[in-house]
Amino acid sequence: MSRALPPPEKLAELDADAVRTWCARMLDALGGEREEIDAINVYPVPDGDTGTNLYLTAEAAHEAVEAVFAASAPDTAETVRAMAHGALLGARGNSGTILSQLLRGMAGVLARGGDGDHLARALAEASDAARGAVARPVEGTILTVAAAAAAACADGGTLAEVATAAHRGARTALAATPAQLTALARAGVVDAGGRGLVTVLGALVETVTGGTGGTGTGTGPGTGTAPAIGAVSADEAHPAPVPARGSVPARAPSAPGDPCPAEDGPAYEVIYLLEADDDAVGLLRARLDALGDSLVVVGGDGLWNVHVHVDDPGAAVEAGIEAGRPHRIRISHFAADAAAADQGERAQRAVVAVVPGEGLAGLCAEAGATTVRSRPGEPPAGDELLDAIRRAHAREVVLLPNDTELRQTAAAVAERARAEGIRVALIPTRAAVQGIAALAVHEPDRRFDEDVVAMTAAAGATRYAELAVAEHQSFTSAGVCQAGDVLGLIEGDVAVIGKDLTETARTVLDRMLSAGGELVTLVVADDTPPGLAPDLEHHVRRGYLAVDTTTYHAGTGAPPLLIGVE
């Protein structure tokens, strides 16, 4: 997916193209600083993932904006709403959830105008919305930085003046965060979420000025004399070493004045999307606030993103069920990585996946998988699979055949590999989209059994479909088809016979989503009409409020369209 190019000069207002550019710059900037932000993440839980969560949230916003541009020529209002909606659906972690609410607050104002005064009001609205979404706001966090950004540009001005003032105010507030939170002062770092917000605002400065240095490194326009934002100077906090790039600080001991002591905090993070009305969400907030801490509930118009830290994750999910319909539920144990290390389960691991098309092969390879190409009518032989397992050079291998007809062959290969001393787990994926779902949740640092269970669950929760063109007349489970007819196969059986690829695909999607779904995955081949995927993405956005869509390109040698519904 190509990203928008930066505008060549200062902008008078944020239009649709500028918002698109901002999203692209935001994603690039957070990607560049992700490891450093992860490394200074000590509050509210030192789990080293704030940078990653912000990046994934920004990625969801960016993809949503790219989707509306692929489908049409959107105006500013549609673009900022897509940005906010994408961030809401993809929000991760405490800071990512708050960032999604900040973008939502800004979108409400920017949809009405994009000049400097509107941006100033948007930042103020964003700060108020984010603070209102947090059950127990704490100073010295991303909320403080957001408030300072809004206050610094409250007098308005040109678009560039407002963006630069907000960025400068955010940097100054960020440098002061260690004086407000003991955990930050002890570690000698600034707030990780606040640093991420400074990076986001820096990307905005670059967008409206046409510059290239406004992100969180302290070298861009409007940075003033604020210190570099990874560490804190000795006169701002107790001197302490700054964690190395990519490292995760040790869990800080609790201290008086820490609103959420690190050692004694809840053990689990629970996140889910929730379809519910406003009254139900109000009651949910009260119930979850009594169960744990770090409660953030963002969203509106019937769709919410819920984030909370609790000791009883089941109770947090049950509260969501009573409030409405929770889905895309994610539960993480803060001590999981430490436990895995204690048990010595950090062996080298690999994933071997059978995929159709060079595009999917490249995608899976980028995700760390060893791939085996499957060509139409030519499934790979057992020796090819065994050779791929050997080439992976791993003591532990997860095998994804991604084809019903390969299941027996894959099982035999797994036994041969085990005889060679390789620990192999076969996940009986029946389609490439199930393999993609499994690979998406693969975490090599988890214990092997836990990783296999998570990947198996993701694959099993993915229903699959395929579109093909009939080569000759034949009888099918959906009736008689003629040569040239478009066949929609769901779970391997012909369910729809049509004349047009797009109409047949819509019908297949509607049938699959009638049983529910949270994420649609589209895999298109090179010879598929270029407008098919954008049309289907628009169809899903229009008809299914809480369903997100992801599109991949399979390249050549793959069916015209593969569909997955999780």
Coordinates of C-alpha atoms in Angstrom, one line a residue, residues 245-500:
R245 CA 17.1 0.8 22.7
G246 CA 14.8 -2.2 22.6
S247 CA 15.2 -3.2 26.2
V248 CA 12.4 -3.2 28.8
P249 CA 13.0 -1.7 32.2
A250 CA 12.6 -4.0 35.2
R251 CA 9.3 -3.7 37.1
A252 CA 9.7 -0.7 39.4
P253 CA 8.8 -1.2 43.1
S254 CA 5.7 0.5 44.4
A255 CA 6.1 3.8 46.1
P256 CA 3.9 6.2 48.1
G257 CA 2.1 8.5 45.7
D258 CA 2.1 6.0 42.8
P259 CA -1.6 5.7 41.9
C260 CA -1.0 2.3 40.4
P261 CA 1.9 0.5 42.1
A262 CA 3.7 -1.7 39.7
E263 CA 4.1 -4.8 41.9
D264 CA 0.7 -4.8 43.4
G265 CA -1.3 -4.0 40.3
P266 CA -3.8 -6.3 38.6
A267 CA -2.4 -9.3 36.7
Y268 CA -4.4 -9.1 33.4
E269 CA -5.1 -6.5 30.7
V270 CA -8.5 -6.9 29.1
I271 CA -9.5 -5.2 25.8
Y272 CA -12.6 -5.6 23.7
L273 CA -14.9 -3.8 21.3
L274 CA -18.4 -3.4 22.6
E275 CA -21.7 -2.7 20.8
A276 CA -23.9 -1.0 23.4
D277 CA -26.0 2.1 24.1
D278 CA -24.8 5.0 26.2
D279 CA -26.8 4.1 29.3
A280 CA -25.3 0.6 29.4
V281 CA -21.8 2.0 29.0
G282 CA -22.2 4.2 32.0
L283 CA -23.1 1.3 34.2
L284 CA -20.3 -0.7 32.7
R285 CA -17.8 2.0 33.6
A286 CA -18.8 1.8 37.2
R287 CA -18.6 -2.0 37.4
L288 CA -15.2 -2.2 35.7
D289 CA -13.9 0.6 37.9
A290 CA -14.7 -1.5 40.9
L291 CA -13.0 -4.5 39.4
G292 CA -9.6 -3.0 38.5
D293 CA -7.7 0.1 37.3
S294 CA -6.4 1.8 34.2
L295 CA -10.0 1.8 32.9
V296 CA -10.4 3.6 29.6
V297 CA -13.7 3.4 27.6
V298 CA -13.7 5.3 24.3
G299 CA -16.0 5.6 21.4
G300 CA -19.7 6.4 20.9
D301 CA -22.6 6.0 18.5
G302 CA -23.1 2.4 19.6
L303 CA -19.5 1.2 19.3
W304 CA -16.9 1.4 22.1
N305 CA -13.4 0.2 22.9
V306 CA -13.0 -1.0 26.4
H307 CA -9.6 -1.3 28.2
V308 CA -9.0 -2.3 31.8
H309 CA -6.5 -4.0 34.1
V310 CA -8.0 -6.6 36.4
D311 CA -7.3 -9.7 38.4
D312 CA -10.4 -11.4 37.2
P313 CA -10.6 -11.1 33.4
G314 CA -13.7 -13.3 33.3
A315 CA -15.6 -10.8 35.4
A316 CA -14.5 -8.0 33.1
V317 CA -15.8 -9.9 30.0
E318 CA -19.1 -10.8 31.8
A319 CA -19.6 -7.1 32.5
G320 CA -19.3 -6.4 28.8
I321 CA -21.8 -9.1 28.0
E322 CA -24.3 -7.6 30.4
A323 CA -23.8 -4.2 28.8
G324 CA -24.1 -5.3 25.2
R325 CA -22.1 -7.4 22.7
P326 CA -18.4 -7.6 23.3
H327 CA -16.2 -9.0 20.6
R328 CA -12.5 -9.0 19.5
I329 CA -11.7 -9.8 23.1
R330 CA -8.0 -9.7 24.0
I331 CA -6.7 -10.9 27.4
S332 CA -3.0 -10.6 28.3
H333 CA -1.2 -11.7 31.4
F334 CA 1.5 -9.2 32.4
A335 CA 3.8 -11.8 33.7
A336 CA 3.5 -14.2 30.8
D337 CA 6.9 -13.5 29.3
A338 CA 8.7 -13.8 32.6
A339 CA 7.0 -17.1 33.4
A340 CA 8.0 -18.4 30.0
A341 CA 11.6 -17.5 30.6
D342 CA 11.5 -19.1 34.0
Q343 CA 10.3 -22.3 32.5
G344 CA 13.1 -22.3 29.9
E345 CA 10.6 -22.3 26.9
R346 CA 12.4 -19.8 24.7
A347 CA 13.7 -22.3 22.1
Q348 CA 14.2 -21.2 18.5
R349 CA 10.9 -21.5 16.7
A350 CA 9.7 -21.3 13.1
V351 CA 6.5 -21.4 11.1
V352 CA 6.3 -23.3 7.8
A353 CA 3.3 -22.3 5.6
V354 CA 2.0 -23.5 2.3
V355 CA 0.7 -20.5 0.3
P356 CA -0.7 -19.8 -3.2
G357 CA 0.9 -16.9 -5.1
E358 CA 4.2 -15.2 -4.7
G359 CA 2.5 -12.2 -3.0
L360 CA 1.3 -14.2 -0.1
A361 CA 4.6 -16.0 0.0
G362 CA 6.3 -12.6 0.4
L363 CA 3.8 -11.5 3.0
C364 CA 4.3 -14.6 5.1
A365 CA 8.1 -14.5 4.7
E366 CA 8.1 -10.9 6.1
A367 CA 6.2 -12.2 9.1
G368 CA 9.0 -14.7 9.7
A369 CA 7.5 -17.8 8.1
T370 CA 9.3 -20.3 5.8
T371 CA 7.0 -20.7 2.8
V372 CA 6.2 -23.4 0.3
R373 CA 4.4 -22.4 -2.9
S374 CA 1.3 -24.2 -3.9
R375 CA 0.3 -23.9 -7.6
P376 CA -3.2 -24.6 -9.1
G377 CA -3.5 -28.4 -9.4
E378 CA 0.0 -28.9 -8.1
P379 CA 0.0 -29.3 -4.3
P380 CA 3.6 -29.6 -2.8
A381 CA 4.9 -33.0 -2.2
G382 CA 5.8 -34.4 1.2
D383 CA 9.5 -34.0 0.4
E384 CA 9.0 -30.3 -0.3
L385 CA 7.4 -29.8 3.1
L386 CA 10.1 -31.7 4.9
D387 CA 12.8 -29.7 3.1
A388 CA 11.1 -26.5 4.2
I389 CA 11.0 -27.7 7.8
R390 CA 14.7 -28.5 7.6
R391 CA 15.5 -25.1 6.0
A392 CA 13.8 -23.4 8.9
H393 CA 16.7 -24.5 11.1
A394 CA 14.5 -24.5 14.2
R395 CA 14.0 -26.9 17.1
E396 CA 10.3 -26.1 17.2
V397 CA 8.2 -25.8 14.0
V398 CA 4.5 -24.9 13.5
L399 CA 3.3 -26.3 10.2
L400 CA 0.4 -24.6 8.3
P401 CA -0.7 -26.7 5.3
N402 CA -3.5 -24.2 4.4
D403 CA -5.3 -26.8 2.2
T404 CA -7.7 -29.6 3.1
E405 CA -6.1 -32.0 0.6
L406 CA -2.7 -31.5 2.2
R407 CA -3.7 -32.6 5.7
Q408 CA -2.7 -36.2 5.4
T409 CA 0.6 -35.4 3.6
A410 CA 1.4 -32.7 6.3
A411 CA 0.7 -35.2 9.1
A412 CA 3.1 -37.7 7.6
V413 CA 5.8 -35.1 7.1
A414 CA 5.4 -34.0 10.7
E415 CA 6.0 -37.5 11.9
R416 CA 9.2 -37.7 9.7
A417 CA 10.4 -34.4 11.1
R418 CA 9.8 -35.6 14.7
A419 CA 11.9 -38.6 14.0
E420 CA 14.8 -36.2 13.2
G421 CA 14.4 -34.6 16.6
I422 CA 12.3 -31.6 15.5
R423 CA 9.3 -30.7 17.6
V424 CA 6.5 -30.1 15.1
A425 CA 2.9 -29.0 15.7
L426 CA 0.5 -29.4 12.8
I427 CA -2.3 -26.9 12.8
P428 CA -4.9 -28.3 10.3
T429 CA -5.5 -25.0 8.4
R430 CA -7.8 -25.6 5.4
A431 CA -7.3 -22.3 3.6
A432 CA -4.7 -19.6 3.2
V433 CA -6.8 -17.1 5.2
Q434 CA -6.8 -19.4 8.1
G435 CA -3.0 -19.6 7.9
I436 CA -2.8 -15.8 7.8
A437 CA -5.0 -15.6 10.9
A438 CA -2.8 -18.1 12.7
L439 CA 0.4 -16.3 11.7
A440 CA -1.0 -13.0 12.9
V441 CA -1.1 -14.2 16.5
H442 CA 2.1 -16.1 16.4
E443 CA 4.5 -15.1 19.2
P444 CA 7.8 -17.0 19.2
D445 CA 8.6 -15.8 22.7
R446 CA 5.6 -17.6 24.2
R447 CA 5.8 -21.1 25.4
F448 CA 5.4 -23.5 22.4
D449 CA 2.2 -25.1 23.6
E450 CA 0.6 -21.7 24.3
D451 CA 1.6 -20.4 20.9
V452 CA 0.2 -23.4 19.1
V453 CA -3.1 -23.1 21.1
A454 CA -3.4 -19.4 20.2
M455 CA -2.6 -20.0 16.5
T456 CA -5.1 -22.9 16.4
A457 CA -7.8 -20.9 18.0
A458 CA -7.3 -18.0 15.5
A459 CA -7.4 -20.4 12.5
G460 CA -10.4 -22.2 13.8
A461 CA -12.3 -18.9 14.4
T462 CA -11.8 -18.0 10.7
R463 CA -14.4 -19.1 8.2
Y464 CA -13.2 -19.2 4.7
A465 CA -14.5 -18.8 1.2
E466 CA -13.1 -18.7 -2.4
L467 CA -14.2 -17.4 -5.7
A468 CA -13.5 -19.4 -8.8
V469 CA -14.6 -19.5 -12.4
A470 CA -16.2 -22.7 -13.7
E471 CA -14.3 -24.3 -16.6
H472 CA -17.2 -26.4 -17.8
Q473 CA -20.8 -27.3 -17.0
S474 CA -21.2 -29.4 -13.9
F475 CA -23.5 -30.2 -11.0
T476 CA -22.8 -28.5 -7.7
S477 CA -24.4 -28.2 -4.3
A478 CA -25.9 -24.9 -5.4
G479 CA -27.2 -26.2 -8.7
V480 CA -26.0 -26.6 -12.3
C481 CA -23.2 -24.2 -13.4
Q482 CA -22.1 -23.3 -16.9
A483 CA -18.6 -22.7 -18.2
G484 CA -17.6 -19.2 -17.3
D485 CA -19.9 -18.9 -14.2
V486 CA -18.5 -17.4 -11.0
L487 CA -18.6 -19.9 -8.2
G488 CA -18.6 -18.8 -4.6
L489 CA -17.3 -21.6 -2.4
I490 CA -17.9 -21.4 1.4
E491 CA -15.9 -23.8 3.5
G492 CA -15.2 -25.8 0.4
D493 CA -18.7 -26.2 -0.9
V494 CA -20.3 -24.2 -3.8
A495 CA -22.8 -21.9 -2.1
V496 CA -23.4 -19.3 -4.8
I497 CA -23.4 -19.4 -8.6
G498 CA -23.2 -16.0 -10.3
K499 CA -22.3 -14.2 -13.5
D500 CA -20.4 -11.3 -12.1

